[in-house]
PDB file of C-alpha atoms in Angstrom:
ATOM      1  CA  UNK A   6     -10.627 -10.764 -28.182  1.00  0.00           C
ATOM      2  CA  UNK A   7      -7.199 -11.579 -29.595  1.00  0.00           C
ATOM      3  CA  UNK A   8      -6.389 -13.649 -26.496  1.00  0.00           C
ATOM      4  CA  UNK A   9      -9.748 -15.431 -26.733  1.00  0.00           C
ATOM      5  CA  UNK A  10      -9.131 -16.192 -30.410  1.00  0.00           C
ATOM      6  CA  UNK A  11      -5.671 -17.558 -29.629  1.00  0.00           C
ATOM      7  CA  UNK A  12      -7.089 -19.588 -26.735  1.00  0.00           C
ATOM      8  CA  UNK A  13      -9.885 -20.876 -28.964  1.00  0.00           C
ATOM      9  CA  UNK A  14      -7.390 -22.090 -31.543  1.00  0.00           C
ATOM     10  CA  UNK A  15      -5.491 -23.921 -28.801  1.00  0.00           C
ATOM     11  CA  UNK A  16      -8.506 -24.845 -26.672  1.00  0.00           C
ATOM     12  CA  UNK A  17     -11.434 -25.394 -29.018  1.00  0.00           C
ATOM     13  CA  UNK A  18     -15.026 -25.020 -28.007  1.00  0.00           C
ATOM     14  CA  UNK A  19     -18.131 -26.620 -29.428  1.00  0.00           C
ATOM     15  CA  UNK A  20     -21.703 -25.636 -30.184  1.00  0.00           C
ATOM     16  CA  UNK A  21     -22.648 -27.416 -26.955  1.00  0.00           C
ATOM     17  CA  UNK A  22     -20.337 -25.043 -25.042  1.00  0.00           C
ATOM     18  CA  UNK A  23     -21.939 -22.024 -26.727  1.00  0.00           C
ATOM     19  CA  UNK A  24     -25.435 -23.379 -26.025  1.00  0.00           C
ATOM     20  CA  UNK A  25     -24.588 -23.982 -22.367  1.00  0.00           C
ATOM     21  CA  UNK A  26     -23.295 -20.441 -21.887  1.00  0.00           C
ATOM     22  CA  UNK A  27     -26.265 -18.947 -23.747  1.00  0.00           C
ATOM     23  CA  UNK A  28     -28.939 -20.978 -21.955  1.00  0.00           C
ATOM     24  CA  UNK A  29     -27.374 -20.655 -18.516  1.00  0.00           C
ATOM     25  CA  UNK A  30     -27.569 -16.850 -18.816  1.00  0.00           C
ATOM     26  CA  UNK A  31     -31.340 -17.132 -19.128  1.00  0.00           C
ATOM     27  CA  UNK A  32     -31.514 -19.787 -16.411  1.00  0.00           C
ATOM     28  CA  UNK A  33     -29.569 -17.579 -13.989  1.00  0.00           C
ATOM     29  CA  UNK A  34     -31.729 -14.576 -14.917  1.00  0.00           C
ATOM     30  CA  UNK A  35     -34.832 -16.389 -13.705  1.00  0.00           C
ATOM     31  CA  UNK A  36     -33.159 -17.248 -10.386  1.00  0.00           C
ATOM     32  CA  UNK A  37     -32.272 -13.568  -9.989  1.00  0.00           C
ATOM     33  CA  UNK A  38     -35.871 -12.566 -10.752  1.00  0.00           C
ATOM     34  CA  UNK A  39     -37.111 -14.978  -8.077  1.00  0.00           C
ATOM     35  CA  UNK A  40     -34.511 -13.787  -5.569  1.00  0.00           C
ATOM     36  CA  UNK A  41     -35.292 -10.111  -6.159  1.00  0.00           C
ATOM     37  CA  UNK A  42     -38.763 -10.675  -4.694  1.00  0.00           C
ATOM     38  CA  UNK A  43     -37.468 -11.816  -1.292  1.00  0.00           C
ATOM     39  CA  UNK A  44     -37.119  -8.338   0.284  1.00  0.00           C
ATOM     40  CA  UNK A  45     -40.503  -7.119  -0.990  1.00  0.00           C
ATOM     41  CA  UNK A  46     -42.487 -10.262  -0.230  1.00  0.00           C
ATOM     42  CA  UNK A  47     -41.868 -10.594   3.490  1.00  0.00           C
ATOM     43  CA  UNK A  48     -39.248 -13.305   3.231  1.00  0.00           C
ATOM     44  CA  UNK A  49     -37.525 -14.316   6.439  1.00  0.00           C
ATOM     45  CA  UNK A  50     -34.064 -12.848   7.103  1.00  0.00           C
ATOM     46  CA  UNK A  51     -32.499 -16.242   6.285  1.00  0.00           C
ATOM     47  CA  UNK A  52     -34.241 -16.452   2.901  1.00  0.00           C
ATOM     48  CA  UNK A  53     -33.341 -12.831   2.173  1.00  0.00           C
ATOM     49  CA  UNK A  54     -29.644 -13.564   2.865  1.00  0.00           C
ATOM     50  CA  UNK A  55     -29.769 -16.650   0.654  1.00  0.00           C
ATOM     51  CA  UNK A  56     -31.512 -14.678  -2.105  1.00  0.00           C
ATOM     52  CA  UNK A  57     -28.857 -11.955  -1.910  1.00  0.00           C
ATOM     53  CA  UNK A  58     -26.086 -14.573  -2.222  1.00  0.00           C
ATOM     54  CA  UNK A  59     -27.845 -16.118  -5.224  1.00  0.00           C
ATOM     55  CA  UNK A  60     -28.120 -12.703  -6.891  1.00  0.00           C
ATOM     56  CA  UNK A  61     -24.449 -11.877  -6.307  1.00  0.00           C
ATOM     57  CA  UNK A  62     -23.122 -15.236  -7.488  1.00  0.00           C
ATOM     58  CA  UNK A  63     -25.335 -15.497 -10.531  1.00  0.00           C
ATOM     59  CA  UNK A  64     -24.803 -11.905 -11.671  1.00  0.00           C
ATOM     60  CA  UNK A  65     -21.058 -12.559 -11.596  1.00  0.00           C
ATOM     61  CA  UNK A  66     -21.474 -15.773 -13.579  1.00  0.00           C
ATOM     62  CA  UNK A  67     -23.746 -14.045 -16.117  1.00  0.00           C
ATOM     63  CA  UNK A  68     -21.083 -11.390 -16.730  1.00  0.00           C
ATOM     64  CA  UNK A  69     -18.480 -14.131 -17.171  1.00  0.00           C
ATOM     65  CA  UNK A  70     -20.670 -16.054 -19.640  1.00  0.00           C
ATOM     66  CA  UNK A  71     -21.523 -12.917 -21.615  1.00  0.00           C
ATOM     67  CA  UNK A  72     -17.821 -12.003 -21.841  1.00  0.00           C
ATOM     68  CA  UNK A  73     -16.889 -15.544 -22.890  1.00  0.00           C
ATOM     69  CA  UNK A  74     -19.443 -15.383 -25.718  1.00  0.00           C
ATOM     70  CA  UNK A  75     -18.417 -11.851 -26.767  1.00  0.00           C
ATOM     71  CA  UNK A  76     -14.746 -12.784 -26.827  1.00  0.00           C
ATOM     72  CA  UNK A  77     -15.571 -15.553 -29.277  1.00  0.00           C
ATOM     73  CA  UNK A  78     -17.767 -13.266 -31.390  1.00  0.00           C
ATOM     74  CA  UNK A  79     -20.903 -15.224 -30.525  1.00  0.00           C
ATOM     75  CA  UNK A  80     -24.329 -13.635 -29.974  1.00  0.00           C
ATOM     76  CA  UNK A  81     -24.556 -12.352 -26.396  1.00  0.00           C
ATOM     77  CA  UNK A  82     -28.051 -12.598 -24.911  1.00  0.00           C
ATOM     78  CA  UNK A  83     -29.394 -10.154 -22.376  1.00  0.00           C
ATOM     79  CA  UNK A  84     -29.786 -11.446 -18.840  1.00  0.00           C
ATOM     80  CA  UNK A  85     -33.495 -12.235 -19.228  1.00  0.00           C
ATOM     81  CA  UNK A  86     -35.416 -15.407 -18.507  1.00  0.00           C
ATOM     82  CA  UNK A  87     -36.508 -16.677 -21.908  1.00  0.00           C
ATOM     83  CA  UNK A  88     -37.653 -20.028 -23.188  1.00  0.00           C
ATOM     84  CA  UNK A  89     -35.250 -22.122 -25.255  1.00  0.00           C
ATOM     85  CA  UNK A  90     -36.216 -22.465 -28.871  1.00  0.00           C
ATOM     86  CA  UNK A  91     -35.245 -25.212 -31.262  1.00  0.00           C
ATOM     87  CA  UNK A  92     -35.877 -25.175 -34.997  1.00  0.00           C
ATOM     88  CA  UNK A  93     -36.781 -28.468 -36.628  1.00  0.00           C
ATOM     89  CA  UNK A  94     -38.249 -29.017 -40.068  1.00  0.00           C
ATOM     90  CA  UNK A  95     -38.697 -25.268 -40.495  1.00  0.00           C
ATOM     91  CA  UNK A  96     -40.797 -24.953 -37.340  1.00  0.00           C
ATOM     92  CA  UNK A  97     -39.719 -23.309 -34.095  1.00  0.00           C
ATOM     93  CA  UNK A  98     -40.461 -25.345 -30.973  1.00  0.00           C
ATOM     94  CA  UNK A  99     -40.232 -24.079 -27.411  1.00  0.00           C
ATOM     95  CA  UNK A 100     -38.307 -26.267 -25.023  1.00  0.00           C
ATOM     96  CA  UNK A 101     -38.202 -26.008 -21.265  1.00  0.00           C
ATOM     97  CA  UNK A 102     -34.764 -25.889 -19.688  1.00  0.00           C
ATOM     98  CA  UNK A 103     -34.361 -28.179 -16.692  1.00  0.00           C
ATOM     99  CA  UNK A 104     -35.528 -26.481 -13.512  1.00  0.00           C
ATOM    100  CA  UNK A 105     -37.056 -23.435 -15.174  1.00  0.00           C
ATOM    101  CA  UNK A 106     -40.294 -22.349 -13.564  1.00  0.00           C
ATOM    102  CA  UNK A 107     -43.404 -22.081 -15.667  1.00  0.00           C
ATOM    103  CA  UNK A 108     -45.194 -18.754 -16.014  1.00  0.00           C
ATOM    104  CA  UNK A 109     -47.827 -20.064 -13.599  1.00  0.00           C
ATOM    105  CA  UNK A 110     -45.219 -21.013 -10.987  1.00  0.00           C
ATOM    106  CA  UNK A 111     -43.602 -17.580 -11.282  1.00  0.00           C
ATOM    107  CA  UNK A 112     -46.997 -15.912 -10.805  1.00  0.00           C
ATOM    108  CA  UNK A 113     -47.697 -18.123  -7.779  1.00  0.00           C
ATOM    109  CA  UNK A 114     -44.348 -17.164  -6.233  1.00  0.00           C
ATOM    110  CA  UNK A 115     -44.847 -13.482  -6.982  1.00  0.00           C
ATOM    111  CA  UNK A 116     -48.256 -13.569  -5.271  1.00  0.00           C
ATOM    112  CA  UNK A 117     -46.937 -15.250  -2.112  1.00  0.00           C
ATOM    113  CA  UNK A 118     -45.830 -13.383   1.016  1.00  0.00           C
ATOM    114  CA  UNK A 119     -44.226 -14.191   4.334  1.00  0.00           C
ATOM    115  CA  UNK A 120     -43.862 -17.844   5.247  1.00  0.00           C
ATOM    116  CA  UNK A 121     -45.755 -18.903   2.100  1.00  0.00           C
ATOM    117  CA  UNK A 122     -43.166 -17.054   0.016  1.00  0.00           C
ATOM    118  CA  UNK A 123     -40.310 -18.697   1.939  1.00  0.00           C
ATOM    119  CA  UNK A 124     -41.687 -22.187   1.386  1.00  0.00           C
ATOM    120  CA  UNK A 125     -42.440 -21.684  -2.324  1.00  0.00           C
ATOM    121  CA  UNK A 126     -39.138 -19.915  -2.915  1.00  0.00           C
ATOM    122  CA  UNK A 127     -37.161 -22.754  -1.341  1.00  0.00           C
ATOM    123  CA  UNK A 128     -39.173 -25.452  -3.125  1.00  0.00           C
ATOM    124  CA  UNK A 129     -38.847 -23.780  -6.515  1.00  0.00           C
ATOM    125  CA  UNK A 130     -35.222 -22.704  -6.068  1.00  0.00           C
ATOM    126  CA  UNK A 131     -34.165 -26.236  -5.139  1.00  0.00           C
ATOM    127  CA  UNK A 132     -35.755 -27.546  -8.352  1.00  0.00           C
ATOM    128  CA  UNK A 133     -34.272 -24.634 -10.301  1.00  0.00           C
ATOM    129  CA  UNK A 134     -30.786 -25.358  -8.937  1.00  0.00           C
ATOM    130  CA  UNK A 135     -31.167 -29.081  -9.660  1.00  0.00           C
ATOM    131  CA  UNK A 136     -31.917 -28.155 -13.275  1.00  0.00           C
ATOM    132  CA  UNK A 137     -28.837 -25.932 -13.479  1.00  0.00           C
ATOM    133  CA  UNK A 138     -26.704 -28.713 -12.020  1.00  0.00           C
ATOM    134  CA  UNK A 139     -28.035 -31.139 -14.650  1.00  0.00           C
ATOM    135  CA  UNK A 140     -27.222 -28.667 -17.436  1.00  0.00           C
ATOM    136  CA  UNK A 141     -23.751 -28.039 -16.017  1.00  0.00           C
ATOM    137  CA  UNK A 142     -23.045 -31.741 -15.546  1.00  0.00           C
ATOM    138  CA  UNK A 143     -24.015 -32.454 -19.132  1.00  0.00           C
ATOM    139  CA  UNK A 144     -21.551 -29.906 -20.527  1.00  0.00           C
ATOM    140  CA  UNK A 145     -18.882 -30.823 -17.938  1.00  0.00           C
ATOM    141  CA  UNK A 146     -18.976 -34.390 -19.242  1.00  0.00           C
ATOM    142  CA  UNK A 147     -18.333 -33.337 -22.854  1.00  0.00           C
ATOM    143  CA  UNK A 148     -16.428 -30.045 -22.998  1.00  0.00           C
ATOM    144  CA  UNK A 149     -12.739 -29.774 -23.744  1.00  0.00           C
ATOM    145  CA  UNK A 150     -12.649 -26.020 -23.073  1.00  0.00           C
ATOM    146  CA  UNK A 151     -11.147 -25.185 -19.660  1.00  0.00           C
ATOM    147  CA  UNK A 152     -13.210 -22.003 -19.188  1.00  0.00           C
ATOM    148  CA  UNK A 153     -16.456 -23.876 -19.837  1.00  0.00           C
ATOM    149  CA  UNK A 154     -15.310 -26.698 -17.549  1.00  0.00           C
ATOM    150  CA  UNK A 155     -14.448 -24.229 -14.779  1.00  0.00           C
ATOM    151  CA  UNK A 156     -17.835 -22.534 -14.998  1.00  0.00           C
ATOM    152  CA  UNK A 157     -19.709 -25.841 -15.096  1.00  0.00           C
ATOM    153  CA  UNK A 158     -17.765 -27.033 -12.044  1.00  0.00           C
ATOM    154  CA  UNK A 159     -18.524 -23.755 -10.233  1.00  0.00           C
ATOM    155  CA  UNK A 160     -22.257 -24.065 -10.985  1.00  0.00           C
ATOM    156  CA  UNK A 161     -22.298 -27.656  -9.748  1.00  0.00           C
ATOM    157  CA  UNK A 162     -20.382 -26.880  -6.545  1.00  0.00           C
ATOM    158  CA  UNK A 163     -22.107 -23.602  -5.714  1.00  0.00           C
ATOM    159  CA  UNK A 164     -25.645 -24.727  -6.369  1.00  0.00           C
ATOM    160  CA  UNK A 165     -25.153 -28.078  -4.645  1.00  0.00           C
ATOM    161  CA  UNK A 166     -24.023 -26.157  -1.556  1.00  0.00           C
ATOM    162  CA  UNK A 167     -27.032 -23.832  -1.794  1.00  0.00           C
ATOM    163  CA  UNK A 168     -29.408 -26.802  -2.111  1.00  0.00           C
ATOM    164  CA  UNK A 169     -27.946 -28.221   1.082  1.00  0.00           C
ATOM    165  CA  UNK A 170     -28.517 -24.843   2.779  1.00  0.00           C
ATOM    166  CA  UNK A 171     -32.100 -24.687   1.526  1.00  0.00           C
TER     167      UNK A 171
END
């Protein structure tokens, strides 16, 4: 924590950096939920390997984001897919993060098996990754914090590569 505080004095971070880390934890959690279904829903070996890679990469990034927030004494969300909320004029509004699947889409994917699962998984995961890339690009264009920049760059590179694979 002391190192993070010293780094933060030297390398400031913004509310946008905090929001990116917080929201990306939830975004990654949904991708992990989707990927966890691959072995139990008759996914092809190729989709199962891709899903396993997604789980490994995104669990690592979630731990990194949670530690970054904790080191800066910010609230650390659990790794759960939740909707973004925004308060305006005393009212809380739900906002959809780019690429996040709706409850109906998640139910449709959970109900699918075999080739149908593969096709829906790939379709939805491509859109999900495109949303994560958009979120990462937005913060990459504005952050001055090297740790946030590094994570945003990693999300962009890793998920662009996975989209190409899909």
